Amino acid sequence: MVWHSGKTDVTKGQLFRQVPRLLFGSGVISRLGQLLPPIGSGRLFIIDSVLEEQNIAKRLPIGHSDVVEWFPAGEHEPSTAQVDELRDRIVGRSTYLPTGVVGVGGGSTMDVAKAVSVMLTNEGSSSQYQGWDLLRRPGVFKVGVPTLAGSGAEASRTSVLTGPTKKFGINSDFSMFDAVVLDSSLISGVPRDQRLYSGMDCFIHCVESLQGTMINELARSYATQGLDLCTKVFLEGGSDEELMTASFMGGASIVNSEVGVCHALSYGLSMELGFRHGFANCVVFNVLDDYYGEWVNRFRTILRAHDICIPKGVCSGLDSDAMNRMVAMTMKMERPLINALGEDWQDQFTPGEILSLYESM
Amino acid sequence: MVWHSGKTDVTKGQLFRQVPRLLFGSGVISRLGQLLPPIGSGRLFIIDSVLEEQNIAKRLPIGHSDVVEWFPAGEHEPSTAQVDELRDRIVGRSTYLPTGVVGVGGGSTMDVAKAVSVMLTNEGSSSQYQGWDLLRRPGVFKVGVPTLAGSGAEASRTSVLTGPTKKFGINSDFSMFDAVVLDSSLISGVPRDQRLYSGMDCFIHCVESLQGTMINELARSYATQGLDLCTKVFLEGGSDEELMTASFMGGASIVNSEVGVCHALSYGLSMELGFRHGFANCVVFNVLDDYYGEWVNRFRTILRAHDICIPKGVCSGLDSDAMNRMVAMTMKMERPLINALGEDWQDQFTPGEILSLYESM
């Protein structure tokens, strides 16, 4: 059911995709079954393994033929190797594909569920599809159930994976969820730090979207709303429902615009230092006064209000090879950098400037 | 591809549907072809006949096997009889269904395109499906191209039609567009009055959504953004792109909440006096101080700023039979009235109160 050539559209930033079905509200996880395909050959539930001890499985409509894979999302950023291995295991188990893939967890688990869904129908390694609009076939029907708010992965086309040589997103219309469940009761137990770092991911990509050159009025509306809610949540005691809405709006904004300088730099920190995405973004955003000015001040106000202190000198232990790899990876983030700085971004965002930003973190 | 039972979900107001694909921006109508299915047995273009003299057809990818139906949307509110007749003509012409339905026009044409799409696959008269979740089968793939902003029909599940006995919406997951084209260049030539009345439809249903009992945080976000943009457009010279965004956000909000007292009353005026929907809403909202307080004042500020004067005494020529029919039809609008006033709405919103509101208009 896809007739357009996604590639041209998306490069122009004007084909806006939206998740067609949402369940929203506290406790709606009990209605997940209404969104799922019939069991048939079995559905695949990919669940963040930290949720195992919270007995999450009891709240999910898991049938006899369904398969549960506990994903160790807490260990490190998800990799293309993990996705390929999981896909191979599923394919090896049965001659039939699962009728659906359900991801339950934070942004990493969302990304893995999206990637496995499309790697069940596209050949080769997921590392071949890191980039924009490289997938050739729709994936298996997929549902996202976030248990952490902020990444916007539930609403976006992006599945960020660490590959053999780079951390990079698979970005495709096929890597969007067919349905999502936004249940605020699932995020109520998230540790304070993690909640803030993940929330700041939303704050940051809303800023990157709003300050970027690829923005249009629709994306601006989503980003404005995401940013307002995010600020309200962290400075005025807004609710978990508002945080989930902020995350979804932020993700929806990014679908039709792009991230910017912060994301272009933060992938390097995750790759070389193993920093989680939300935390890495915070470390980077904290030194981007020249790029996002007043927004960085507001970000610091939020951190102070939550007694969170961002470390400094994080790159001091890295050798020059590692620094050069981070600079090289940043330079590959062409679309975010065009969004942030325009087509001639290389004139001002030189390897020297990137290096000095990393050194200042 | 629909597994959930729409009925239960929607009655609870928690299954949120979104149009999965949008093109947004000035001039994107040139890319409509990317959203359409292959011609196959031909696509059906339903176009507001007022656009004929603007040579709209030249801007559309109409092929040899495609059929164009000019719809006289300017004459009166669309009816179930018109939808049935159009459907019968299409079915009579070929043994194959069209591969797609494209609606190009204002809210009425959007509603007709949505209704024809589902009436090509559901038996009987469209009047049988006026209500909530009565359709049994998905319709033909449909694309909405609004040329007037405000109704939100491009984003919503509703297709409002005047039936033999009532003006009422077909409300179903199947009556949502599969894709929409939001091209601000298409609304630039709309007459000033029409632009305002249609824009106030957006303003009013955002207020009804925000002030209603069925609201949740997601719907609140959409309505807040729709209302802010709408106010900006009409009081601070906001752009056509902002007006199109406002309309879309307002429609998206209504998908997950409901309209209220104004819409419950305005259908009666359209039925008995032939008032267009946007205008009828303005006539009603102007007397709803007791229900929407400050919002009515803001509405009047907008009207004053645009030198628009809402007439009074519009019901003075109606006999008591007509007045009673309007009261009876308002009392059928149960969902909007529950949304506005709660489950015990009949305690305060009595036939006497409704009659006196109509008399005050």
XYZ file of C-alpha atoms in Angstrom, chain B:
361
model
C -6.278 -4.267 8.225
C -8.530 -3.329 11.117
C -8.580 -5.648 14.042
C -9.924 -3.596 16.894
C -13.593 -3.101 17.523
C -13.806 0.594 16.811
C -17.066 0.968 18.643
C -15.935 0.387 22.196
C -12.768 2.402 21.732
C -14.359 5.424 20.264
C -17.172 5.565 22.737
C -14.534 5.725 25.434
C -12.890 8.464 23.420
C -9.449 6.957 23.700
C -8.601 5.470 20.326
C -6.880 8.263 18.522
C -6.736 8.037 14.746
C -4.368 10.113 12.658
C -4.150 10.616 8.903
C -1.042 8.568 8.095
C 0.366 10.715 5.263
C 0.433 14.453 4.692
C 1.941 16.745 2.141
C 2.361 20.205 3.621
C 3.477 23.493 2.128
C 2.726 26.082 -0.503
C 2.574 24.431 -3.938
C 2.662 20.803 -2.778
C -0.502 20.111 -4.797
C 1.912 19.471 -7.675
C 3.001 16.357 -5.820
C -0.475 14.890 -5.273
C 0.333 12.072 -7.705
C 2.844 10.670 -5.209
C 0.034 9.967 -2.768
C -2.377 8.355 -5.218
C -2.822 4.686 -6.045
C -2.086 3.581 -9.629
C -4.851 4.569 -12.050
C -6.031 0.963 -12.600
C -9.785 1.116 -13.102
C -9.657 4.887 -12.666
C -9.727 7.274 -9.758
C -12.656 9.468 -8.816
C -12.004 13.197 -8.348
C -14.812 14.983 -6.499
C -14.210 18.714 -6.908
C -16.140 21.712 -5.643
C -17.714 23.190 -8.780
C -16.779 26.734 -7.756
C -13.197 25.709 -8.514
C -14.023 24.886 -12.145
C -13.521 28.446 -13.296
C -10.211 28.598 -11.443
C -8.907 25.853 -13.713
C -8.131 23.659 -10.747
C -8.204 20.540 -12.945
C -5.005 21.658 -14.653
C -3.196 21.403 -11.328
C -4.382 17.818 -10.684
C -2.881 14.584 -12.055
C -6.085 13.486 -13.818
C -5.508 10.543 -16.157
C -7.519 9.080 -19.075
C -9.405 6.527 -17.003
C -10.058 8.914 -14.123
C -13.511 10.377 -13.546
C -14.169 13.961 -12.467
C -17.376 14.864 -10.654
C -17.985 18.561 -10.073
C -19.869 18.857 -6.804
C -22.141 21.885 -6.252
C -20.887 22.484 -2.718
C -21.793 26.160 -2.875
C -25.541 25.526 -3.172
C -26.335 24.035 0.208
C -24.994 21.669 2.855
C -24.323 18.238 1.310
C -27.007 15.601 1.688
C -27.171 11.844 2.011
C -29.278 11.851 -1.183
C -26.454 13.549 -3.110
C -23.922 11.060 -1.774
C -26.143 8.080 -2.655
C -26.842 9.456 -6.113
C -23.154 10.081 -6.801
C -22.258 6.607 -5.560
C -24.971 5.005 -7.744
C -23.715 6.869 -10.795
C -20.142 5.677 -10.225
C -21.190 2.085 -9.569
C -23.455 2.150 -12.630
C -20.628 3.267 -14.875
C -18.207 0.394 -14.381
C -18.044 -3.061 -12.873
C -14.870 -2.027 -11.089
C -14.639 0.324 -8.157
C -12.353 3.345 -8.537
C -8.889 2.724 -7.080
C -9.048 5.992 -5.168
C -11.281 8.922 -4.292
C -9.844 12.445 -4.197
C -11.870 15.279 -2.646
C -10.892 18.833 -3.592
C -12.805 21.687 -1.949
C -14.034 22.984 1.382
C -15.418 21.056 4.345
C -18.555 20.002 2.455
C -16.575 18.502 -0.404
C -14.256 16.780 2.075
C -17.306 15.281 3.762
C -18.794 14.106 0.461
C -15.503 12.518 -0.654
C -15.206 10.663 2.633
C -18.834 9.521 2.448
C -18.645 8.381 -1.200
C -15.471 6.426 -0.447
C -17.216 4.368 2.233
C -20.544 4.139 0.407
C -18.762 2.426 -2.498
C -18.138 -0.522 -0.178
C -21.015 -0.366 2.342
C -24.525 -1.267 1.218
C -27.669 0.830 1.337
C -28.072 4.547 1.867
C -25.545 6.808 3.564
C -28.382 7.906 5.869
C -28.190 4.472 7.529
C -24.674 5.261 8.723
C -25.251 8.680 10.290
C -24.145 8.083 13.853
C -21.082 6.565 15.501
C -19.216 3.497 14.192
C -21.973 2.057 12.041
C -19.899 1.365 8.912
C -18.901 -2.239 8.469
C -16.255 -2.067 5.751
C -13.269 0.157 4.966
C -13.858 2.473 2.007
C -11.860 3.073 -1.138
C -8.449 4.740 -0.556
C -9.141 8.450 -0.178
C -7.186 11.668 -0.283
C -8.383 15.084 0.934
C -7.253 18.337 -0.647
C -8.826 21.218 1.287
C -9.215 24.548 -0.502
C -10.733 26.231 2.565
C -9.390 25.993 6.126
C -11.210 25.578 9.401
C -13.611 22.663 9.332
C -10.925 20.155 10.278
C -12.718 17.636 8.038
C -9.334 16.814 6.517
C -8.161 15.385 9.854
C -11.322 14.016 11.410
C -13.486 10.882 11.336
C -16.601 12.914 10.644
C -18.580 13.335 7.427
C -21.526 15.604 8.177
C -24.523 15.121 5.902
C -28.090 16.356 5.854
C -30.333 13.304 5.821
C -34.064 12.925 5.296
C -34.760 13.684 8.949
C -31.564 15.034 10.451
C -28.225 16.698 9.821
C -25.741 14.338 11.388
C -22.236 13.010 10.951
C -21.078 9.629 9.762
C -18.359 9.009 12.373
C -16.107 6.031 11.788
C -12.468 5.042 11.538
C -13.302 4.189 7.936
C -14.403 7.743 7.200
C -10.914 9.184 7.760
C -8.687 10.143 4.860
C -5.700 7.938 4.054
C -3.723 11.010 3.028
C -4.204 14.766 2.849
C -2.547 17.577 0.941
C -2.289 20.804 2.928
C -1.327 23.396 0.332
C -1.708 26.963 1.555
C -1.632 28.312 -2.016
C -5.078 26.744 -2.500
C -6.716 28.906 0.170
C -5.205 32.241 -0.822
C -8.163 33.276 -2.996
C -10.966 32.478 -0.548
C -13.392 35.415 -0.013
C -12.843 37.267 3.260
C -16.177 36.372 4.919
C -15.963 32.708 4.029
C -12.378 32.547 5.299
C -13.479 33.968 8.626
C -16.617 31.850 9.100
C -14.677 28.712 8.251
C -11.787 29.775 10.479
C -14.218 30.359 13.346
C -15.424 26.761 12.912
C -11.883 25.786 13.942
C -11.838 28.321 16.784
C -15.191 27.043 18.075
C -14.487 23.336 17.993
C -11.113 23.868 19.658
C -12.969 25.679 22.471
C -15.588 22.922 22.626
C -12.833 20.315 22.810
C -10.875 22.161 25.526
C -13.933 22.907 27.657
C -15.368 19.414 27.320
C -15.389 16.476 29.713
C -13.908 14.034 27.155
C -10.601 15.889 26.806
C -7.240 14.233 27.438
C -3.731 15.683 27.304
C -3.148 14.720 23.700
C -6.404 16.271 22.464
C -5.709 19.283 24.694
C -2.354 19.805 22.994
C -3.888 19.741 19.544
C -6.744 22.049 20.540
C -4.444 24.499 22.341
C -2.204 24.741 19.331
C -5.173 25.056 16.933
C -6.711 27.820 19.036
C -3.443 29.745 19.442
C -2.761 29.655 15.722
C -6.338 30.556 14.842
C -6.241 33.573 17.145
C -2.880 34.584 15.718
C -4.173 34.335 12.155
C -7.253 36.475 12.781
C -5.883 38.981 15.289
C -2.203 39.263 14.427
C -2.104 38.687 10.704
C -0.874 35.093 10.811
C -0.208 33.291 7.530
C -2.324 30.952 5.399
C 0.077 28.149 6.360
C -0.737 28.833 9.996
C -4.464 28.768 9.230
C -4.137 25.412 7.466
C -2.157 24.075 10.416
C -4.771 25.408 12.849
C -7.531 23.652 10.926
C -5.637 20.376 10.890
C -4.797 20.577 14.615
C -8.412 21.428 15.452
C -9.661 18.448 13.476
C -7.084 16.173 15.115
C -8.258 17.327 18.525
C -11.876 16.497 17.760
C -10.916 12.943 16.732
C -10.043 12.280 20.342
C -12.593 14.449 22.088
C -15.893 15.881 20.842
C -17.611 19.071 19.822
C -20.063 20.690 22.222
C -23.090 22.933 22.696
C -22.435 25.114 19.652
C -22.330 22.271 17.154
C -25.318 20.617 18.842
C -27.368 23.750 18.144
C -25.938 24.825 14.794
C -27.061 21.763 12.837
C -30.668 22.845 13.445
C -30.035 26.224 11.817
C -28.474 24.571 8.798
C -31.382 22.175 8.492
C -34.217 24.693 8.791
C -32.618 27.857 7.421
C -30.045 26.396 5.040
C -27.202 28.245 6.781
C -23.709 27.046 5.860
C -21.970 25.256 8.704
C -19.325 27.888 9.503
C -21.837 30.730 9.466
C -24.396 28.764 11.517
C -21.741 28.090 14.148
C -20.956 31.801 14.381
C -24.644 32.679 14.824
C -24.912 30.135 17.652
C -21.595 30.806 19.396
C -22.527 34.481 19.608
C -25.237 33.662 22.200
C -23.322 31.053 24.244
C -21.872 33.363 26.934
C -23.314 31.136 29.650
C -21.465 28.110 28.267
C -18.177 29.391 26.890
C -17.802 32.755 28.689
C -14.507 34.456 27.897
C -14.115 32.547 24.650
C -17.255 34.185 23.308
C -15.735 37.566 24.099
C -12.580 36.681 22.241
C -14.678 35.463 19.325
C -16.466 38.845 19.240
C -13.105 40.643 19.309
C -12.100 38.706 16.202
C -15.377 39.509 14.436
C -15.003 43.222 15.253
C -11.440 43.205 13.973
C -12.748 41.897 10.655
C -15.861 44.130 10.512
C -18.133 41.106 10.519
C -21.542 41.560 12.054
C -23.533 38.472 13.060
C -27.262 38.917 12.355
C -29.848 38.645 15.109
C -33.405 37.352 15.075
C -32.592 34.682 12.519
C -35.290 32.333 13.849
C -38.049 34.968 13.901
C -39.545 33.719 10.639
C -39.766 30.069 11.717
C -43.062 28.545 12.851
C -43.384 26.436 15.971
C -43.088 23.163 14.017
C -39.696 24.223 12.694
C -38.589 25.386 16.141
C -39.646 22.032 17.611
C -37.761 20.124 14.931
C -34.606 22.070 15.784
C -35.043 21.376 19.485
C -35.605 17.679 18.791
C -32.511 17.469 16.604
C -30.384 19.184 19.223
C -31.567 16.665 21.825
C -30.277 13.861 19.569
C -26.725 15.242 19.757
C -26.023 13.184 22.815
C -22.260 12.779 22.544
C -21.479 16.482 22.070
C -23.837 17.330 24.930
C -22.299 14.733 27.239
C -18.923 16.187 26.324
C -20.044 19.730 27.063
C -22.249 19.208 30.098
C -21.647 15.721 31.476
C -23.788 12.580 31.588
C -26.687 14.440 33.232
C -26.843 17.089 30.513
C -30.624 16.763 30.214
C -31.060 18.199 33.698
C -29.851 21.617 32.604
C -30.113 21.528 28.834
C -33.899 21.198 28.680
C -36.102 21.713 25.617
C -37.100 25.056 27.156
C -33.477 26.193 27.449
C -32.746 25.091 23.873
C -35.799 26.935 22.577
C -34.836 30.106 24.377
C -31.301 29.905 22.961
C -32.683 29.593 19.428
C -35.006 32.532 20.084
C -32.083 34.653 21.260
C -30.068 34.104 18.068
